[in-house]
GROMACS .gro file of C-alpha atoms in nm:
model
  371
    1MET     CA    1   0.000   0.010   0.023
    2THR     CA    2   0.127   0.317  -0.077
    3THR     CA    3   0.141   0.604   0.182
    4PHE     CA    4   0.310   0.980   0.223
    5LYS     CA    5   0.566   0.748   0.385
    6SER     CA    6   0.753   0.698   0.035
    7THR     CA    7   0.707   1.053  -0.058
    8PHE     CA    8   0.848   1.171   0.319
    9GLU     CA    9   1.207   0.956   0.272
   10GLN     CA   10   1.292   1.107  -0.075
   11TYR     CA   11   1.302   1.432   0.154
   12ASN     CA   12   1.641   1.515   0.365
   13TRP     CA   13   1.537   1.713   0.696
   14ASP     CA   14   1.941   1.947   0.712
   15GLU     CA   15   1.875   1.959   0.343
   16ILE     CA   16   1.570   2.147   0.293
   17GLN     CA   17   1.687   2.331   0.682
   18SER     CA   18   1.950   2.443   0.448
   19LYS     CA   19   1.728   2.528   0.209
   20ILE     CA   20   1.489   2.741   0.409
   21TYR     CA   21   1.760   2.908   0.530
   22ALA     CA   22   1.987   3.010   0.197
   23SER     CA   23   1.641   3.204   0.051
   24THR     CA   24   1.653   3.542  -0.116
   25ALA     CA   25   1.509   3.818  -0.134
   26LYS     CA   26   1.481   3.780  -0.511
   27GLN     CA   27   1.317   3.416  -0.457
   28VAL     CA   28   1.033   3.592  -0.218
   29GLU     CA   29   1.027   3.855  -0.487
   30GLN     CA   30   0.937   3.572  -0.756
   31ALA     CA   31   0.729   3.357  -0.562
   32LEU     CA   32   0.535   3.690  -0.444
   33ALA     CA   33   0.462   3.752  -0.832
   34ARG     CA   34   0.360   3.402  -0.960
   35SER     CA   35  -0.062   3.383  -0.954
   36LYS     CA   36  -0.026   2.993  -0.877
   37ARG     CA   37   0.214   2.855  -0.620
   38ASP     CA   38   0.402   2.537  -0.537
   39LEU     CA   39   0.614   2.388  -0.179
   40ASP     CA   40   0.901   2.548  -0.378
   41ASP     CA   41   0.737   2.925  -0.313
   42PHE     CA   42   0.597   2.825   0.025
   43LEU     CA   43   0.976   2.683   0.055
   44VAL     CA   44   1.109   3.050  -0.009
   45LEU     CA   45   0.785   3.193   0.192
   46ILE     CA   46   0.857   3.092   0.563
   47SER     CA   47   1.211   3.159   0.463
   48PRO     CA   48   1.366   3.444   0.698
   49ALA     CA   49   1.376   3.647   0.367
   50ALA     CA   50   1.031   3.700   0.335
   51GLN     CA   51   0.988   3.849   0.664
   52PRO     CA   52   1.031   4.242   0.511
   53TYR     CA   53   0.718   4.097   0.330
   54LEU     CA   54   0.520   4.029   0.590
   55GLU     CA   55   0.265   4.366   0.505
   56GLU     CA   56   0.228   4.230   0.132
   57MET     CA   57   0.214   3.860   0.207
   58ALA     CA   58  -0.144   3.954   0.486
   59GLN     CA   59  -0.252   4.178   0.272
   60GLU     CA   60  -0.277   3.920  -0.024
   61CYS     CA   61  -0.313   3.669   0.213
   62HIS     CA   62  -0.646   3.864   0.286
   63GLU     CA   63  -0.819   3.877  -0.022
   64LEU     CA   64  -0.806   3.561  -0.182
   65THR     CA   65  -0.952   3.367   0.199
   66LYS     CA   66  -1.184   3.653   0.117
   67LYS     CA   67  -1.241   3.609  -0.196
   68ARG     CA   68  -1.279   3.200  -0.101
   69PHE     CA   69  -1.450   3.190   0.222
   70GLY     CA   70  -1.609   3.445   0.206
   71LYS     CA   71  -1.635   3.749   0.566
   72THR     CA   72  -1.723   3.460   0.756
   73ILE     CA   73  -1.540   3.255   1.104
   74GLN     CA   74  -1.636   2.935   1.146
   75MET     CA   75  -1.692   2.858   1.536
   76TYR     CA   76  -1.612   2.561   1.657
   77ALA     CA   77  -1.532   2.416   2.038
   78PRO     CA   78  -1.345   2.143   2.200
   79LEU     CA   79  -1.550   1.905   2.401
   80TYR     CA   80  -1.212   1.693   2.620
   81VAL     CA   81  -1.339   1.328   2.726
   82SER     CA   82  -1.041   1.191   2.830
   83ASN     CA   83  -0.717   1.236   3.034
   84GLU     CA   84  -0.627   0.905   3.061
   85CYS     CA   85  -0.342   0.814   2.874
   86GLN     CA   86  -0.071   0.541   2.801
   87ASN     CA   87   0.220   0.769   2.632
   88ILE     CA   88   0.465   0.905   2.789
   89CYS     CA   89   0.551   1.206   2.593
   90THR     CA   90   0.780   1.459   2.727
   91TYR     CA   91   0.533   1.855   2.611
   92CYS     CA   92   0.160   1.723   2.718
   93GLY     CA   93  -0.009   1.755   3.083
   94PHE     CA   94  -0.188   1.394   3.016
   95SER     CA   95   0.125   1.231   3.014
   96LEU     CA   96   0.131   0.876   3.179
   97ASP     CA   97   0.411   0.948   3.394
   98ASN     CA   98   0.218   1.285   3.517
   99LYS     CA   99   0.032   1.152   3.850
  100ILE     CA  100  -0.331   1.368   3.804
  101LYS     CA  101  -0.592   1.267   3.840
  102ARG     CA  102  -0.799   1.068   3.549
  103LYS     CA  103  -1.084   1.118   3.447
  104THR     CA  104  -1.297   0.918   3.150
  105LEU     CA  105  -1.639   1.118   3.124
  106LEU     CA  106  -1.926   0.887   3.142
  107ASP     CA  107  -2.294   0.947   2.908
  108SER     CA  108  -2.424   1.167   3.190
  109GLU     CA  109  -2.175   1.356   3.204
  110ILE     CA  110  -2.108   1.430   2.832
  111ARG     CA  111  -2.506   1.518   2.829
  112GLN     CA  112  -2.407   1.800   3.086
  113GLU     CA  113  -2.094   1.926   2.908
  114VAL     CA  114  -2.270   1.893   2.537
  115ALA     CA  115  -2.602   2.086   2.735
  116ALA     CA  116  -2.357   2.348   2.874
  117LEU     CA  117  -2.187   2.431   2.479
  118LYS     CA  118  -2.515   2.424   2.371
  119SER     CA  119  -2.598   2.664   2.577
  120LEU     CA  120  -2.374   2.892   2.454
  121GLY     CA  121  -2.464   2.836   2.036
  122PHE     CA  122  -2.202   2.601   1.954
  123ASP     CA  123  -2.322   2.369   1.681
  124HIS     CA  124  -1.942   2.226   1.568
  125VAL     CA  125  -1.796   2.051   1.820
  126LEU     CA  126  -1.403   1.893   1.881
  127LEU     CA  127  -1.411   1.552   2.109
  128VAL     CA  128  -1.056   1.512   2.241
  129ALA     CA  129  -0.912   1.223   2.441
  130GLY     CA  130  -0.551   1.107   2.567
  131GLU     CA  131  -0.442   0.812   2.409
  132ALA     CA  132  -0.570   0.550   2.596
  133ASN     CA  133  -0.662   0.232   2.352
  134TYR     CA  134  -0.831   0.013   2.632
  135THR     CA  135  -1.074   0.192   2.739
  136VAL     CA  136  -1.104   0.544   2.552
  137ASN     CA  137  -1.105   0.337   2.242
  138ILE     CA  138  -1.329   0.267   1.930
  139ASN     CA  139  -1.559   0.155   2.111
  140TYR     CA  140  -1.590   0.485   2.359
  141PHE     CA  141  -1.576   0.700   2.059
  142LEU     CA  142  -1.856   0.572   1.884
  143ASN     CA  143  -2.086   0.538   2.193
  144ALA     CA  144  -1.979   0.916   2.239
  145VAL     CA  145  -2.084   1.017   1.891
  146ASP     CA  146  -2.376   0.894   1.944
  147VAL     CA  147  -2.472   1.038   2.250
  148ILE     CA  148  -2.426   1.368   2.085
  149LYS     CA  149  -2.466   1.320   1.757
  150ASN     CA  150  -2.842   1.484   1.775
  151ASP     CA  151  -2.689   1.773   1.909
  152PHE     CA  152  -2.446   1.929   1.695
  153SER     CA  153  -2.468   1.944   1.331
  154ILE     CA  154  -2.075   1.900   1.291
  155ILE     CA  155  -1.845   1.644   1.504
  156SER     CA  156  -1.506   1.619   1.412
  157ILE     CA  157  -1.246   1.424   1.661
  158GLU     CA  158  -0.898   1.464   1.815
  159VAL     CA  159  -0.819   1.147   1.951
  160GLN     CA  160  -0.544   0.828   1.927
  161PRO     CA  161  -0.426   0.730   1.547
  162LEU     CA  162  -0.646   0.414   1.485
  163SER     CA  163  -0.724   0.189   1.147
  164GLN     CA  164  -0.834   0.278   0.867
  165GLU     CA  165  -1.198  -0.003   0.953
  166GLU     CA  166  -1.251   0.222   1.271
  167TYR     CA  167  -1.216   0.525   1.103
  168GLU     CA  168  -1.503   0.388   0.836
  169ARG     CA  169  -1.738   0.278   1.126
  170LEU     CA  170  -1.657   0.682   1.286
  171HIS     CA  171  -1.762   0.770   0.892
  172GLU     CA  172  -2.037   0.592   0.863
  173ALA     CA  173  -2.181   0.704   1.268
  174GLY     CA  174  -2.165   1.069   1.131
  175VAL     CA  175  -1.838   1.195   1.192
  176TYR     CA  176  -1.708   1.476   0.961
  177SER     CA  177  -1.383   1.556   1.009
  178VAL     CA  178  -1.041   1.409   1.230
  179LEU     CA  179  -0.750   1.559   1.338
  180VAL     CA  180  -0.421   1.432   1.376
  181TYR     CA  181  -0.093   1.564   1.430
  182GLN     CA  182   0.242   1.436   1.401
  183GLU     CA  183   0.404   1.676   1.619
  184THR     CA  184   0.744   1.663   1.478
  185TYR     CA  185   0.845   1.540   1.181
  186HIS     CA  186   1.187   1.497   1.283
  187GLN     CA  187   1.245   1.153   1.305
  188GLU     CA  188   1.530   1.118   1.555
  189VAL     CA  189   1.371   1.442   1.749
  190TYR     CA  190   1.040   1.230   1.789
  191LYS     CA  191   1.192   0.951   1.949
  192LYS     CA  192   1.298   1.231   2.235
  193TYR     CA  193   0.995   1.394   2.280
  194HIS     CA  194   0.758   1.037   2.279
  195THR     CA  195   0.945   0.790   2.479
  196LYS     CA  196   0.694   0.535   2.536
  197GLY     CA  197   0.286   0.411   2.429
  198LYS     CA  198   0.248   0.317   2.072
  199LYS     CA  199   0.254   0.676   1.980
  200SER     CA  200   0.606   0.652   1.983
  201ASN     CA  201   0.552   0.464   1.672
  202PHE     CA  202   0.612   0.750   1.427
  203ASP     CA  203   0.542   0.592   1.091
  204PHE     CA  204   0.223   0.429   1.217
  205ARG     CA  205   0.109   0.850   1.315
  206LEU     CA  206   0.252   0.893   1.024
  207ASP     CA  207   0.060   0.679   0.761
  208THR     CA  208  -0.252   0.763   0.973
  209PRO     CA  209  -0.403   1.049   0.726
  210ASP     CA  210  -0.352   0.816   0.469
  211ARG     CA  211  -0.574   0.584   0.668
  212ILE     CA  212  -0.826   0.874   0.694
  213GLY     CA  213  -0.856   0.931   0.313
  214LYS     CA  214  -0.917   0.591   0.260
  215ALA     CA  215  -1.171   0.589   0.502
  216GLY     CA  216  -1.383   0.884   0.322
  217ILE     CA  217  -1.376   1.086   0.593
  218HIS     CA  218  -1.487   1.424   0.442
  219LYS     CA  219  -1.207   1.688   0.571
  220ILE     CA  220  -0.844   1.625   0.823
  221GLY     CA  221  -0.739   1.848   0.996
  222LEU     CA  222  -0.292   1.832   0.997
  223GLY     CA  223  -0.061   1.998   1.216
  224VAL     CA  224   0.308   1.995   1.415
  225LEU     CA  225   0.304   2.114   1.740
  226LEU     CA  226   0.513   2.484   1.748
  227GLY     CA  227   0.804   2.489   1.980
  228LEU     CA  228   0.951   2.077   1.956
  229GLU     CA  229   1.178   2.163   1.655
  230ASP     CA  230   1.300   2.417   1.355
  231TRP     CA  231   0.897   2.559   1.291
  232ARG     CA  232   1.020   2.621   0.986
  233THR     CA  233   1.145   2.313   0.856
  234ASP     CA  234   0.852   2.121   0.983
  235SER     CA  235   0.587   2.320   0.838
  236PHE     CA  236   0.763   2.236   0.475
  237PHE     CA  237   0.676   1.886   0.584
  238ASN     CA  238   0.348   1.952   0.703
  239ALA     CA  239   0.256   2.165   0.364
  240LEU     CA  240   0.475   1.863   0.217
  241HIS     CA  241   0.219   1.576   0.348
  242LEU     CA  242  -0.080   1.805   0.244
  243ASP     CA  243  -0.024   1.801  -0.092
  244TYR     CA  244   0.035   1.473  -0.101
  245LEU     CA  245  -0.311   1.414   0.073
  246GLN     CA  246  -0.522   1.635  -0.227
  247LYS     CA  247  -0.334   1.494  -0.494
  248THR     CA  248  -0.414   1.158  -0.301
  249TYR     CA  249  -0.728   1.191  -0.183
  250TRP     CA  250  -0.860   1.449  -0.345
  251GLN     CA  251  -1.234   1.504  -0.264
  252THR     CA  252  -1.189   1.579   0.063
  253LYS     CA  253  -1.084   1.897   0.255
  254TYR     CA  254  -0.839   2.017   0.465
  255SER     CA  255  -0.762   2.231   0.753
  256VAL     CA  256  -0.390   2.313   0.959
  257SER     CA  257  -0.382   2.390   1.253
  258PHE     CA  258  -0.110   2.633   1.411
  259PRO     CA  259  -0.028   2.435   1.802
  260ARG     CA  260   0.240   2.666   2.000
  261LEU     CA  261   0.307   2.473   2.310
  262ARG     CA  262   0.226   2.606   2.612
  263PRO     CA  263   0.279   2.601   2.954
  264ALA     CA  264   0.131   2.256   3.119
  265GLU     CA  265   0.168   2.016   3.433
  266GLY     CA  266   0.507   1.824   3.430
  267THR     CA  267   0.614   1.932   3.094
  268ALA     CA  268   0.935   2.152   2.977
  269PRO     CA  269   0.976   2.480   2.808
  270PRO     CA  270   0.950   2.500   2.442
  271ASN     CA  271   1.319   2.430   2.246
  272PHE     CA  272   1.222   2.624   1.983
  273ILE     CA  273   1.060   3.003   2.074
  274MET     CA  274   0.813   3.096   1.768
  275ASP     CA  275   0.700   3.445   1.844
  276ASP     CA  276   0.381   3.618   1.657
  277ARG     CA  277   0.553   3.729   1.360
  278ASP     CA  278   0.659   3.391   1.289
  279LEU     CA  279   0.305   3.257   1.292
  280THR     CA  280   0.162   3.534   1.111
  281GLN     CA  281   0.448   3.459   0.820
  282LEU     CA  282   0.357   3.135   0.831
  283ILE     CA  283  -0.065   3.187   0.833
  284CYS     CA  284   0.010   3.374   0.535
  285ALA     CA  285   0.263   3.141   0.373
  286TYR     CA  286  -0.045   2.840   0.395
  287ARG     CA  287  -0.311   3.070   0.247
  288LEU     CA  288  -0.055   3.237  -0.054
  289TRP     CA  289   0.049   2.862  -0.137
  290ASN     CA  290  -0.306   2.699  -0.120
  291GLU     CA  291  -0.631   2.881  -0.144
  292ASP     CA  292  -0.857   2.633  -0.028
  293LEU     CA  293  -0.682   2.512   0.325
  294GLU     CA  294  -0.883   2.610   0.589
  295ILE     CA  295  -0.715   2.765   0.842
  296SER     CA  296  -0.731   2.738   1.210
  297ILE     CA  297  -0.681   2.934   1.537
  298SER     CA  298  -0.715   2.797   1.926
  299THR     CA  299  -0.794   2.953   2.214
  300ARG     CA  300  -0.408   2.847   2.295
  301GLU     CA  301  -0.274   3.244   2.141
  302ASN     CA  302  -0.346   3.561   2.249
  303GLU     CA  303  -0.571   3.844   2.251
  304ASN     CA  304  -0.407   4.032   2.036
  305PHE     CA  305  -0.341   3.779   1.818
  306ARG     CA  306  -0.635   3.589   1.766
  307ASN     CA  307  -0.815   3.972   1.702
  308ASN     CA  308  -0.527   4.025   1.481
  309ILE     CA  309  -0.524   3.754   1.237
  310VAL     CA  310  -0.897   3.734   1.215
  311PRO     CA  311  -0.944   3.932   0.926
  312ILE     CA  312  -0.573   3.856   0.744
  313GLY     CA  313  -0.684   3.445   0.696
  314THR     CA  314  -0.768   3.289   0.987
  315THR     CA  315  -1.166   3.039   0.910
  316SER     CA  316  -1.232   2.940   1.183
  317ILE     CA  317  -1.153   2.992   1.565
  318SER     CA  318  -1.209   2.819   1.889
  319ALA     CA  319  -1.426   3.001   2.183
  320GLY     CA  320  -1.439   2.950   2.539
  321SER     CA  321  -1.249   2.651   2.561
  322LYS     CA  322  -1.204   2.366   2.810
  323THR     CA  323  -0.894   2.146   2.797
  324ASN     CA  324  -1.001   1.936   3.062
  325PRO     CA  325  -1.244   1.608   3.096
  326GLY     CA  326  -1.575   1.777   3.216
  327GLY     CA  327  -1.436   2.154   3.231
  328TYR     CA  328  -1.722   2.339   3.177
  329VAL     CA  329  -1.945   2.175   3.412
  330VAL     CA  330  -1.858   1.799   3.584
  331ASP     CA  331  -1.595   1.909   3.682
  332PRO     CA  332  -1.372   2.235   3.616
  333GLN     CA  333  -1.129   2.168   3.869
  334SER     CA  334  -0.962   1.884   3.646
  335LEU     CA  335  -0.645   1.832   3.498
  336GLU     CA  336  -0.618   2.071   3.187
  337GLN     CA  337  -0.372   1.938   2.906
  338PHE     CA  338  -0.291   2.219   2.821
  339GLU     CA  339  -0.271   2.604   2.970
  340ILE     CA  340  -0.522   2.788   2.676
  341SER     CA  341  -0.415   3.123   2.650
  342ASP     CA  342  -0.771   3.354   2.541
  343GLU     CA  343  -1.018   3.320   2.863
  344ARG     CA  344  -1.236   3.562   2.681
  345SER     CA  345  -1.586   3.450   2.639
  346VAL     CA  346  -1.744   3.293   2.371
  347ALA     CA  347  -2.012   3.673   2.385
  348GLU     CA  348  -1.689   3.862   2.333
  349ILE     CA  349  -1.550   3.670   2.096
  350ALA     CA  350  -1.774   3.714   1.909
  351ASP     CA  351  -1.844   4.061   1.930
  352ILE     CA  352  -1.459   4.096   1.859
  353ILE     CA  353  -1.527   3.866   1.543
  354ARG     CA  354  -1.844   4.096   1.415
  355SER     CA  355  -1.626   4.393   1.497
  356LYS     CA  356  -1.378   4.337   1.241
  357GLY     CA  357  -1.728   4.282   1.005
  358TYR     CA  358  -1.664   3.927   0.980
  359GLU     CA  359  -1.989   3.696   1.071
  360PRO     CA  360  -1.955   3.425   1.324
  361VAL     CA  361  -2.107   3.071   1.140
  362TRP     CA  362  -2.217   2.806   1.445
  363LYS     CA  363  -2.251   2.558   1.171
  364ASP     CA  364  -2.051   2.557   0.858
  365TRP     CA  365  -1.987   2.764   0.559
  366ASP     CA  366  -2.344   2.759   0.457
  367LYS     CA  367  -2.519   3.062   0.696
  368SER     CA  368  -2.352   3.394   0.428
  369PHE     CA  369  -2.125   3.489   0.220
  370ALA     CA  370  -2.000   3.837   0.176
  371PRO     CA  371  -1.893   3.971  -0.177
   0.00000   0.00000   0.00000
């Protein structure tokens, strides 16, 4: 079975990194002059040489996003159902070696959390769980989807990598999209961050989007954990992955997220710092390369950044997020996976979006479009 791995193995991390940092202003100008851009252009646009062109990039990013998606921002909320995990990951609050109280929501508790989210207006929910294959597994997810399916128009999941057959079952149950992050595409460094558990298998995780695509899921979300490795090189490989998937599973929609490392219980600080200007450059580079890509911004990011990125390239945004199981009403004190940065209410976020001339959309892209 051909998967992304065969494409991935044709590239060398150090060579790509050197190419990024050797990019010139002339190459940036050539990339910006093109109406259609490829991965070579993306590589140049994420380079340090592109930083002086950020204003020009942001303006075109704004126009391309408005043309493709209208002046709308899709609203969603994560629903954490479990912090049980069998992996040891050095950057995560749910890591097996962290001595924390573990909790997995019962059906009645899921319903309480759902009621809280519905009262805030959400119609798109993202189910999130730690990777505990023996307890929080496909049967648990199928049951959770059954519990909530009448309450949300869109159900997405962000859980451990599953088999193609399991993704097919989730698709049949009503799951619309699946998010899975490689965390880092640096294979040797990956081993240092993931020391125990199924997640330590780099290749199995790398092939996960192929299994999702073959299962017919409507949308696949990718991303890297920004702060584990050099963000520019990691992001090139993430774009390479997206490029392969779009060509292979062309009927599927795609999104990219930008999780920057945030403080969490028992974790070390980021090894690589990415500031707000860097993240803005990366978002613009993705849009200039791929007009159809959905771009999601979570509450990991601070208020000022989220306010300013709305009119540039964002297509979806979370609000009022809780990153602990039962965090909305059932068990607000349970341990969160990471600290959120934007703690404003859902209503406040919606008002900010409107103040920028955009409409918060609670379902999908069928509510309104602006010229």
